[in-house]
Coordinates of C-alpha atoms in Angstrom, one line a residue:
X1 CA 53.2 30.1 76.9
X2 CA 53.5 29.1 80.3
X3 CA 50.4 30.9 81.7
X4 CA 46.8 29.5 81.7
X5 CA 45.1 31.8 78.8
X6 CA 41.8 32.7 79.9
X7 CA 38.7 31.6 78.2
X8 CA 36.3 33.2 76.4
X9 CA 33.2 32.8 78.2
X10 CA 30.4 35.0 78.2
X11 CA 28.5 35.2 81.8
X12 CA 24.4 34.7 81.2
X13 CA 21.9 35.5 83.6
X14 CA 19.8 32.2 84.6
X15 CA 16.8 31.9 83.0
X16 CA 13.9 30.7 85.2
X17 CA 13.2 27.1 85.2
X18 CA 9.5 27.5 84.5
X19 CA 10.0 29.9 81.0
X20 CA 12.6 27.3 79.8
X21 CA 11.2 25.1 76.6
X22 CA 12.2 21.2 76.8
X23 CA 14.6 21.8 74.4
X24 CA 16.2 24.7 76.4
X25 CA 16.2 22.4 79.3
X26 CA 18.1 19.6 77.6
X27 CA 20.7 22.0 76.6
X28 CA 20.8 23.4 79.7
X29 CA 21.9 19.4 80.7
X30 CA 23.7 18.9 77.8
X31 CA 25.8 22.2 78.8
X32 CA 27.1 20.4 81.7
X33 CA 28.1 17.1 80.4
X34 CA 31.2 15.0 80.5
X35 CA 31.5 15.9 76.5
X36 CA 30.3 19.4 76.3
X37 CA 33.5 19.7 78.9
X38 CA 35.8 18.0 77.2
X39 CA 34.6 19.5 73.7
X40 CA 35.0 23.1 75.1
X41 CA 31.5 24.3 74.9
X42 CA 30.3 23.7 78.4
X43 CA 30.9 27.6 79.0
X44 CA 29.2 28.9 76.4
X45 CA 25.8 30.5 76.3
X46 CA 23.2 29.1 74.7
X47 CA 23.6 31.2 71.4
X48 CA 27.1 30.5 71.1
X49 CA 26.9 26.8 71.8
X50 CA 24.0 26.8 68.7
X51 CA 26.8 28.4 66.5
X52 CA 29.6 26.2 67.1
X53 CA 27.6 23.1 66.8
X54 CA 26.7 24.6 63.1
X55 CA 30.8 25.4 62.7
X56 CA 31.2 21.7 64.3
X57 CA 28.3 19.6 62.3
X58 CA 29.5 21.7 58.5
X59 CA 33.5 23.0 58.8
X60 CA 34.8 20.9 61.3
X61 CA 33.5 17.7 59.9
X62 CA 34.1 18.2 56.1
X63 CA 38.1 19.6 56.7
X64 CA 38.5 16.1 59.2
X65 CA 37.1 14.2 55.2
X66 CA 39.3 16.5 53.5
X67 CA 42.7 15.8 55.9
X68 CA 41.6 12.2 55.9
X69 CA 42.2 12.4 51.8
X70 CA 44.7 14.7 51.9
X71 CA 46.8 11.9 53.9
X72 CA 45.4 9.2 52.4
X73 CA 46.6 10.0 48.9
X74 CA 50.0 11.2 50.4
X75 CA 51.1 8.2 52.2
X76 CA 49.1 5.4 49.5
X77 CA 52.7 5.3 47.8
X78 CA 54.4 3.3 51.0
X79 CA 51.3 0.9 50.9
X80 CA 51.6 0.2 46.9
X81 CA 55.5 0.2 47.6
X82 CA 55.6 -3.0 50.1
X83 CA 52.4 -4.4 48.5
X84 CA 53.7 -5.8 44.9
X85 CA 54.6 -2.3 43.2
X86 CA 58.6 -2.5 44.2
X87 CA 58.7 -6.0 42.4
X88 CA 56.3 -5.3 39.7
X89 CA 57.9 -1.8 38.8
X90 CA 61.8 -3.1 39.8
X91 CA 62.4 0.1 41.9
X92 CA 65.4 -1.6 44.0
X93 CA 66.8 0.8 44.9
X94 CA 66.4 3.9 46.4
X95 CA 63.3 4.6 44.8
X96 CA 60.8 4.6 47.4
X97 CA 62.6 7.5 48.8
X98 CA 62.4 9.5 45.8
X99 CA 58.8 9.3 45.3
X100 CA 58.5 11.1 48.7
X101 CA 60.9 13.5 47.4
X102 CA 58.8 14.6 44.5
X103 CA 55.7 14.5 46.2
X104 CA 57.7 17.3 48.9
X105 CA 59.4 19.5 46.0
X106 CA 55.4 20.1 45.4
X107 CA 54.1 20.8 48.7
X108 CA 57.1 23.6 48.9
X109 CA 57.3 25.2 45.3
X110 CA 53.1 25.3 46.3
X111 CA 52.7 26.2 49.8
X112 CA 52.9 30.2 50.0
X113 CA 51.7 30.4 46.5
X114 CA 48.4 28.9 47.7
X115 CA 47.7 30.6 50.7
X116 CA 48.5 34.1 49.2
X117 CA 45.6 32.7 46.7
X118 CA 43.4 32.3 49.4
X119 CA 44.2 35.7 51.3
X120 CA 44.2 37.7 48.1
X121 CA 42.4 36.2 45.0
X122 CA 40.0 33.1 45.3
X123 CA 38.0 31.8 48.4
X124 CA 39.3 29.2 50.6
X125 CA 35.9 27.5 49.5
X126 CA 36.7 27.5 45.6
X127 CA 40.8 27.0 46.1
X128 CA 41.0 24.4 48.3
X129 CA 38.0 21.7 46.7
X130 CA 38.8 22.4 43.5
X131 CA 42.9 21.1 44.0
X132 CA 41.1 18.6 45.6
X133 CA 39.7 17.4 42.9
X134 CA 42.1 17.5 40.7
X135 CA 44.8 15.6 43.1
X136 CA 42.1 12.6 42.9
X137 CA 42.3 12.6 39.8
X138 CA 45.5 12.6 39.2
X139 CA 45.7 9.9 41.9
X140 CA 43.6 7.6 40.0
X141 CA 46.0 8.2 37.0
X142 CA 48.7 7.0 39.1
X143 CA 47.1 3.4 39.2
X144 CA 48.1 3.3 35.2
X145 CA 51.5 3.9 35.4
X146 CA 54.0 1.6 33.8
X147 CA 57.1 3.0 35.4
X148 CA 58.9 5.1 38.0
X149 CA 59.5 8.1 36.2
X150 CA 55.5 8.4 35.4
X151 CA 54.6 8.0 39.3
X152 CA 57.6 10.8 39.7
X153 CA 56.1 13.2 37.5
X154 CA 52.7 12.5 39.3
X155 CA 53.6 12.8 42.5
X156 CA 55.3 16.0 41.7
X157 CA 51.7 17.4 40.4
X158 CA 50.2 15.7 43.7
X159 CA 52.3 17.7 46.1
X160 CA 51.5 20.6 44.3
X161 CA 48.1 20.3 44.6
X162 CA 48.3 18.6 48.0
X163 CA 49.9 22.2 49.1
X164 CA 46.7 24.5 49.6
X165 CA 45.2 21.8 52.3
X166 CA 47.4 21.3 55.6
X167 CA 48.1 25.3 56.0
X168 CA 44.9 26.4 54.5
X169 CA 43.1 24.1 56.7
X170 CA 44.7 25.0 60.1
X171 CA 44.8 28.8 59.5
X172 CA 40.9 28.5 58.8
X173 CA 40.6 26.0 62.0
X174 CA 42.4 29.3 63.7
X175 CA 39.4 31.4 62.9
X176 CA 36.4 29.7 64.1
X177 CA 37.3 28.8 67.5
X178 CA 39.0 30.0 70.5
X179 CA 41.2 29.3 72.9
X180 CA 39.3 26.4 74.9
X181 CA 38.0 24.4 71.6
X182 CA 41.1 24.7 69.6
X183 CA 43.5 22.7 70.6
X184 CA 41.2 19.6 70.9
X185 CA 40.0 20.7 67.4
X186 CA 43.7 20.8 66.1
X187 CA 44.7 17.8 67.7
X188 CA 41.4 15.8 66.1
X189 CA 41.9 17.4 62.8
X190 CA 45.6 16.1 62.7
X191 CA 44.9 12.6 64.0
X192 CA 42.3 11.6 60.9
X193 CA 45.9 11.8 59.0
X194 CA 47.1 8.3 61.6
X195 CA 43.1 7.2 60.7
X196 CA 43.9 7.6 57.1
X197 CA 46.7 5.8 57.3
X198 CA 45.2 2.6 59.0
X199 CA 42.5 2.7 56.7
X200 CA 45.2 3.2 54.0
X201 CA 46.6 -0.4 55.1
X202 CA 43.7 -2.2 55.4
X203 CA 42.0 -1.3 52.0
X204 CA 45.2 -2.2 50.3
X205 CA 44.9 -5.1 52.9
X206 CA 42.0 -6.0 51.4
X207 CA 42.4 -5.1 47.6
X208 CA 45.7 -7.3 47.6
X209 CA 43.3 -10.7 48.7
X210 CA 40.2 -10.2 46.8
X211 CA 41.4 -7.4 43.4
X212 CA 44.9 -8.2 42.6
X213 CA 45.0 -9.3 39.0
X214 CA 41.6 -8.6 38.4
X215 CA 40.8 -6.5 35.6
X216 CA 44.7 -6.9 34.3
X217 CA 45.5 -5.0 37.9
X218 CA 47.7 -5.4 40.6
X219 CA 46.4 -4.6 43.7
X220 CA 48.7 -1.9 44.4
X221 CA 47.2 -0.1 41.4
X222 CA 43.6 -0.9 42.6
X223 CA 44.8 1.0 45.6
X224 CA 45.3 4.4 44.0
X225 CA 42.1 3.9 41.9
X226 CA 40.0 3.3 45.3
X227 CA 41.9 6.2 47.0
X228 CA 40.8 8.5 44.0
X229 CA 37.3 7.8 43.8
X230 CA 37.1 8.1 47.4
X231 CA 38.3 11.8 47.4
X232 CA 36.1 13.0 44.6
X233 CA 32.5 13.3 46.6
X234 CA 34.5 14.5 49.4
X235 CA 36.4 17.5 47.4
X236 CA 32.5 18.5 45.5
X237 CA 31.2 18.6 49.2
X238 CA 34.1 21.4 50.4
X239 CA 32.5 24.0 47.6
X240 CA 29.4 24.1 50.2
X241 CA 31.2 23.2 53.3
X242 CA 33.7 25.6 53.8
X243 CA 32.5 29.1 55.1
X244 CA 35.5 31.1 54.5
X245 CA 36.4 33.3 57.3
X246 CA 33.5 34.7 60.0
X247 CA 34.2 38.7 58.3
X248 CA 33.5 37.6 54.7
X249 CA 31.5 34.2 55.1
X250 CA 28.3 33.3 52.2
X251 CA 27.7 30.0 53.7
X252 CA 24.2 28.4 53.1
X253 CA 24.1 27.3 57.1
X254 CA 24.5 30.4 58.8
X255 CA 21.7 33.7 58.5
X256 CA 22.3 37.0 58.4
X257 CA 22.1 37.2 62.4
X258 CA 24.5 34.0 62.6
X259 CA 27.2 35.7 60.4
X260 CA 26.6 38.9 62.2
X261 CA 27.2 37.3 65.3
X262 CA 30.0 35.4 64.0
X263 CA 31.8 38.8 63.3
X264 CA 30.8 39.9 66.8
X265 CA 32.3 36.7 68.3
X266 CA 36.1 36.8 66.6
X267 CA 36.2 40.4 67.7
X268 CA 35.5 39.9 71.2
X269 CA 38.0 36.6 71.2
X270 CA 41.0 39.1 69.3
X271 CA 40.8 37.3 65.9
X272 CA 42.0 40.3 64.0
X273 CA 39.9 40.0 60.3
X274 CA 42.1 39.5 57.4
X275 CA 43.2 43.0 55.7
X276 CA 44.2 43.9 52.2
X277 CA 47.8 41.6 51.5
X278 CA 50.4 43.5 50.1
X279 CA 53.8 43.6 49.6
X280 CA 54.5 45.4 52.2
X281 CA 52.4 43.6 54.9
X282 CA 54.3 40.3 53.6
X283 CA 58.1 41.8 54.2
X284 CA 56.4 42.9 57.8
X285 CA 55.7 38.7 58.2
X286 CA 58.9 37.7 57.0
X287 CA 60.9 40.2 59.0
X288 CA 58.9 39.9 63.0
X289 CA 60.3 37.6 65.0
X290 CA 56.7 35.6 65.3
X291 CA 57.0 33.2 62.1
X292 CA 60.9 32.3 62.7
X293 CA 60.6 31.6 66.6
X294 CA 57.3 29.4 65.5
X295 CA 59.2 27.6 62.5
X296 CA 62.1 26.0 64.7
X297 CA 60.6 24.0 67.1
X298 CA 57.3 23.2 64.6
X299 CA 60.1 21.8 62.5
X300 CA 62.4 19.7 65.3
X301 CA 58.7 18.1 66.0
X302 CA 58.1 17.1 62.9
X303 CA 61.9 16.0 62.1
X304 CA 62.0 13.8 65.5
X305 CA 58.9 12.0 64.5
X306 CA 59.9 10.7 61.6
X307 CA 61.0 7.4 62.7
X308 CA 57.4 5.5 62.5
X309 CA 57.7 6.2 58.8
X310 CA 59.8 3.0 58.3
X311 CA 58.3 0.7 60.8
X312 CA 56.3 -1.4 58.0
X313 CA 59.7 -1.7 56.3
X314 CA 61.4 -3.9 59.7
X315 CA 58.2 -5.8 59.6
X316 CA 59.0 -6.5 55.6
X317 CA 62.0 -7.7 56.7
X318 CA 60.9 -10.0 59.7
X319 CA 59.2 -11.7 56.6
X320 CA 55.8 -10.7 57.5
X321 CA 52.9 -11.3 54.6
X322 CA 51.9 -8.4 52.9
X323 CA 48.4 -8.3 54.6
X324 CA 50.5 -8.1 58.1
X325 CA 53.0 -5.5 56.9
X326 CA 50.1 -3.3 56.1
X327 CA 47.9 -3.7 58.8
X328 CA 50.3 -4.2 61.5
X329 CA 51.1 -0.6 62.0
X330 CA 47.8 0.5 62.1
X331 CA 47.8 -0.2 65.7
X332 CA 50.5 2.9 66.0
X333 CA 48.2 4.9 64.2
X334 CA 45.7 4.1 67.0
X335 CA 48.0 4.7 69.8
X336 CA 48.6 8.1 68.0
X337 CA 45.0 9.6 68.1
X338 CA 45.1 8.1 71.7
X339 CA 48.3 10.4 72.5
X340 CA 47.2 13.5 70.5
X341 CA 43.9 13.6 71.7
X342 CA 45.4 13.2 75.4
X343 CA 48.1 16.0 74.9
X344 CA 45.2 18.1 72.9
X345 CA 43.0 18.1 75.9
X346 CA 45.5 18.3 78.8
X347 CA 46.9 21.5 76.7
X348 CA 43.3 22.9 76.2
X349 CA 42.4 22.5 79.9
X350 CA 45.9 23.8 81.7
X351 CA 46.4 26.0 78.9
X352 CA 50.7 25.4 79.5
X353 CA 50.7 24.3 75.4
X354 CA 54.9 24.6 76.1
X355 CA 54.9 22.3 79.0
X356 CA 52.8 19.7 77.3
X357 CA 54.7 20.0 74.0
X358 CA 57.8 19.1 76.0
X359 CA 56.3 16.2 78.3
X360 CA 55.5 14.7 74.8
X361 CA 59.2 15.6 73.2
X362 CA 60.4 14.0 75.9
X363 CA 58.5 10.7 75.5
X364 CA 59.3 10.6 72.2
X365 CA 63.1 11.3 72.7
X366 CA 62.8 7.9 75.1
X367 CA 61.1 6.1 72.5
X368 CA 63.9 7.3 69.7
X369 CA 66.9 6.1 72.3
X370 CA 65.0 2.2 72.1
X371 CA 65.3 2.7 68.6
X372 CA 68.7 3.7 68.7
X373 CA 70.4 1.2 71.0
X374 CA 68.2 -1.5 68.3
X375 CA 69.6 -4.8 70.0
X376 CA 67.2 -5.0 73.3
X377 CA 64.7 -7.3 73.8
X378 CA 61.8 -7.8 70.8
X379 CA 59.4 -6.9 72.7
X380 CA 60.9 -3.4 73.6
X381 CA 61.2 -2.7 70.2
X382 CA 58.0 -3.9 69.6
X383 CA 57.2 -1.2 72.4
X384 CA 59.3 0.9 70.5
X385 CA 58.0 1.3 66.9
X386 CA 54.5 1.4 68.2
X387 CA 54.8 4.5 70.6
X388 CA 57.5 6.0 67.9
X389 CA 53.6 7.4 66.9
X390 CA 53.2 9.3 70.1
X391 CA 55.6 12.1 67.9
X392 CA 53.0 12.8 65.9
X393 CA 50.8 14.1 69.0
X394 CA 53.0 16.9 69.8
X395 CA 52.8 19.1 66.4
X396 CA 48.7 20.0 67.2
X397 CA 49.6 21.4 70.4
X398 CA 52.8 23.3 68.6
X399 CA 49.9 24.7 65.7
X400 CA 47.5 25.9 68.5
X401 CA 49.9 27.5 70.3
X402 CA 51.5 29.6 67.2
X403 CA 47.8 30.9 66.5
X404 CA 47.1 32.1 69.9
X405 CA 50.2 34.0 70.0
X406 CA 49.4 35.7 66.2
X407 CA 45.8 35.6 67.0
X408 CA 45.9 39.9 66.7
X409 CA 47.4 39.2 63.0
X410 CA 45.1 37.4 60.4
X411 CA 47.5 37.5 57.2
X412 CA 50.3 35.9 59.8
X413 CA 48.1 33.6 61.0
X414 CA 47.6 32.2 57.4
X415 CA 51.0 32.3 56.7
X416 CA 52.1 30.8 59.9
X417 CA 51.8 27.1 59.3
X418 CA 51.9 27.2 55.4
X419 CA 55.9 28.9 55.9
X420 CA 56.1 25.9 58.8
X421 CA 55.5 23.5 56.0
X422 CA 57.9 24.7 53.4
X423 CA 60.3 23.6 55.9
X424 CA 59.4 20.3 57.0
X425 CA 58.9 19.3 53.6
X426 CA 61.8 20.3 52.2
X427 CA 63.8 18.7 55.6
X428 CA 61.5 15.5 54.6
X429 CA 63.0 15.6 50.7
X430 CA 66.4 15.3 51.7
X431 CA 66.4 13.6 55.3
X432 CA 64.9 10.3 55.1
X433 CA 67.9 9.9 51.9
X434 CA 70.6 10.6 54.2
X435 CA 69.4 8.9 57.6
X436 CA 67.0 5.9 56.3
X437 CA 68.5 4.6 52.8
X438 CA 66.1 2.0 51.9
X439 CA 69.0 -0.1 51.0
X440 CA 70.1 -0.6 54.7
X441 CA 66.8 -1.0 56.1
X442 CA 65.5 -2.1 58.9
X443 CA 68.6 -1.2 60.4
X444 CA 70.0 2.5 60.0
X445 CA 73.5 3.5 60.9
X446 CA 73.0 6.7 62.5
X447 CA 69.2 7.8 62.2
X448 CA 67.5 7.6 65.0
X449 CA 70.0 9.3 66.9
X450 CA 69.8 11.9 64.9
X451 CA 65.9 12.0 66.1
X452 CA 66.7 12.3 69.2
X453 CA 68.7 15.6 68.5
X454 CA 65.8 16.9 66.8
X455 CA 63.9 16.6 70.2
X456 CA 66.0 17.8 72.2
X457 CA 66.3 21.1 69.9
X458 CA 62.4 20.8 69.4
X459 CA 62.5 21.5 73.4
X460 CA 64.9 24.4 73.3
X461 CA 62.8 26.2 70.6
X462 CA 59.9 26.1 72.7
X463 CA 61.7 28.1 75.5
X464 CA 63.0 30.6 73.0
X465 CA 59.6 30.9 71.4
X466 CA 57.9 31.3 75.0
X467 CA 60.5 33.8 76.5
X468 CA 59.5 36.2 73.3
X469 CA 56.1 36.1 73.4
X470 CA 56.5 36.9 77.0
X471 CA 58.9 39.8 76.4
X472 CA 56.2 41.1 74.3
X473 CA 53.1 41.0 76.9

């Protein structure tokens, strides 16, 4: 979507200085601040501003707790792996792999499944704490294992679980805000899964040096425990935190004039409310050009990121300590909220989401060629494997983009990124078999230029996917 979207402002007559209360006047301040700019609120009249701070201080912040977890007990399992479990448990071969197979059979048999749950039979503030709380627990089970199999069989009930979050979360993100706060929203939401991931490292970082062995534990398995008890207050708060949707919200923050208001607000933004979902609505997502013309380049994104996944396993093999291996790529987590919230906001403010999506495709299609050729310099691939992260900036601004072009269809919208994910997971159970074998790492024969095929295609489906929308205007 080449074109600037226009924003949803509302114009409001100036209120005199001397009938303005000191609060009034500090928000009037606070209105035009560097932040309030930046967050996407320095439009907005006072009354909206007031109800997106509540959506802000309640939602927003409990579903960047519940991503955080979400990632954190998805991604534990390459921690554990280079942190004593591959020796302890003998998994020499291609094992690690496998796990993340497992774990992605879930996500896809689960995906659709969950968010037809949400549109049709349970609220998204029942559903999606209450798998919560069970993937914890079944998380913390994982730190008793004795073998593979066992952590198979888990991670297969993980994924499952695991499945209502990602899509259930971004569809919901898609119907509090508009067009000038998403993206940045998106873009934050996405980037606690790089935070999670260096806090991932350095708790097992820290559980290797000061639990391992203690209690008849390794500290791998410590790791799993931690990650479990961490997500269990987390998933209890979501029953109260999440407000549903604006049309059919019961949550305890907003009154009656708030949620009145809210339904006001999504109508005069185009958010169509969510309508009965039936068979036939479902054939009319599955047959419109919309969800297919999203899919491809949501999916080349995701594929042509993959390569940061198996940084920590070339620093294994420099013969790195395993407090290194796992904190050591933390700082490409870092440099990934850096690039996503810099894509996010760029996107939000020029409103050209296909423009920035392919800047970033680009970069990361430079970064993938580094990675590629393999014998340069170390520091280039040093340079390399820490901006391989910048790929994982370009998938918010992909996400944002697909809701404002469904924003007049609610049941597509939830359906949107949930079908997205069927894909990528099921790409991400196969893929990293064939193009990073754990037995040839660090080196892989053909991989990364594979990656940088997926970016170039992730490029092309942009243009396809902009030149329909616009066919449609």
């Amino acid at each position: 979507m080449a074109d600037k979207i226009s924003g949803d402002s509302v114009a409001v007559r100036p209120i005199p200085e001397d009938a303005q209360s000191d609060s009034e006047a500090v928000q009037d301040k606070l209105k035009g601040s560097w932040w309030s700019r930046l967050w996407g609120t320095s439009d907005l009249d006072k009354q909206e501003r007031k109800y997106v701070a509540k959506v802000d201080l309640y939602f927003f912040s409990y579903i960047m707790l519940g991503y955080f977890i979400k990632t954190l007990d998805q991604t534990n399992i390459s921690n554990a792996f280079v942190s004593g479990m591959k020796e302890d448990l003998k998994l020499y071969g291609n094992e690690r792999n496998y796990l993340n197979t497992y774990f992605n059979i879930g996500i896809i048999i689960g995906t659709v499944p969950s968010q037809m749950m949400q549109l049709k039979y349970v609220r998204p503030s029942v559903w999606i704490p209450s798998c919560e709380l069970a993937w914890s627990i079944l998380v913390m089970a994982m730190g008793g294992a004795k073998n593979v199999q066992t952590l198979y069989a888990l991670r297969l009930f993980v994924g499952l679980l695991e499945s209502c979050s990602f899509p259930g979360y971004a569809a919901l993100l898609g119907s509090w805000y508009n067009q000038g706060q998403l993206g940045k929203r998106v873009a934050v939401f996405e980037q606690m899964g790089a935070i999670s991931n260096m806090f991932s490292g350095y708790l097992q970082a820290a559980l290797y040096t000061g639990l391992n062995g203690v209690g008849g534990l390794a500290g791998w398995q410590w790791l799993f425990i931690f990650d479990g008890i961490i997500g269990i207050p987390i998933s209890i708060w979501g029953y109260w935190a999440i407000p549903d949707l604006p049309h059919n919200t019961k949550a305890f923050y907003f009154n009656k004039e708030e949620r009145e208001y809210g339904v006001k607000r999504m109508d005069r933004i185009g958010r169509a409310a969510p309508r009965e979902l039936t068979l036939k609505v479902v054939k009319r997502i599955y047959t419109s050009w919309h969800i297919w013309a999203f899919i491809f380049p949501y999916l080349m994104v995701a594929n042509a990121a993959m390569g940061s996944q198996f940084f920590n396993l070339w620093l294994k093999a420099e013969k790195y300590s395993v407090v290194k291996v796992n904190t050591i790529p933390t700082a490409g987590s870092a440099l990934q909220v850096i690039f996503a919230l810099t894509f996010g906001t760029i996107a939000d403010a020029t409103g050209k989401r296909m423009h920035t999506a392919n800047a970033a495709s680009v970069f990361v299609i430079m970064i993938n060629i580094m990675l590629a050729i393999w014998y340069i310099p170390k520091p280039a691939l040093w340079f390399a494997f820490f901006c391989s992260y910048a790929g994982s900036a370009v998938q918010p601004v992909i996400i944002t983009w697909g809701h404002e072009i469904t924003q007049h269809d609610a049941e597509l919208r939830q359906l949107l990124v949930a079908t997205g994910n069927i894909f990528t997971y099921t790409f991400s159970a196969w893929l990293p078999i064939v193009l990073f074998p754990t037995y040839d790492a660090p080196h892989y024969k053909y991989a990364y230029q594979m990656l940088i095929l997926f970016g170039g295609f992730s490029i092309i489906g942009t243009f396809v996917l902009n030149y329909l929308h616009k066919r449609e205007l």
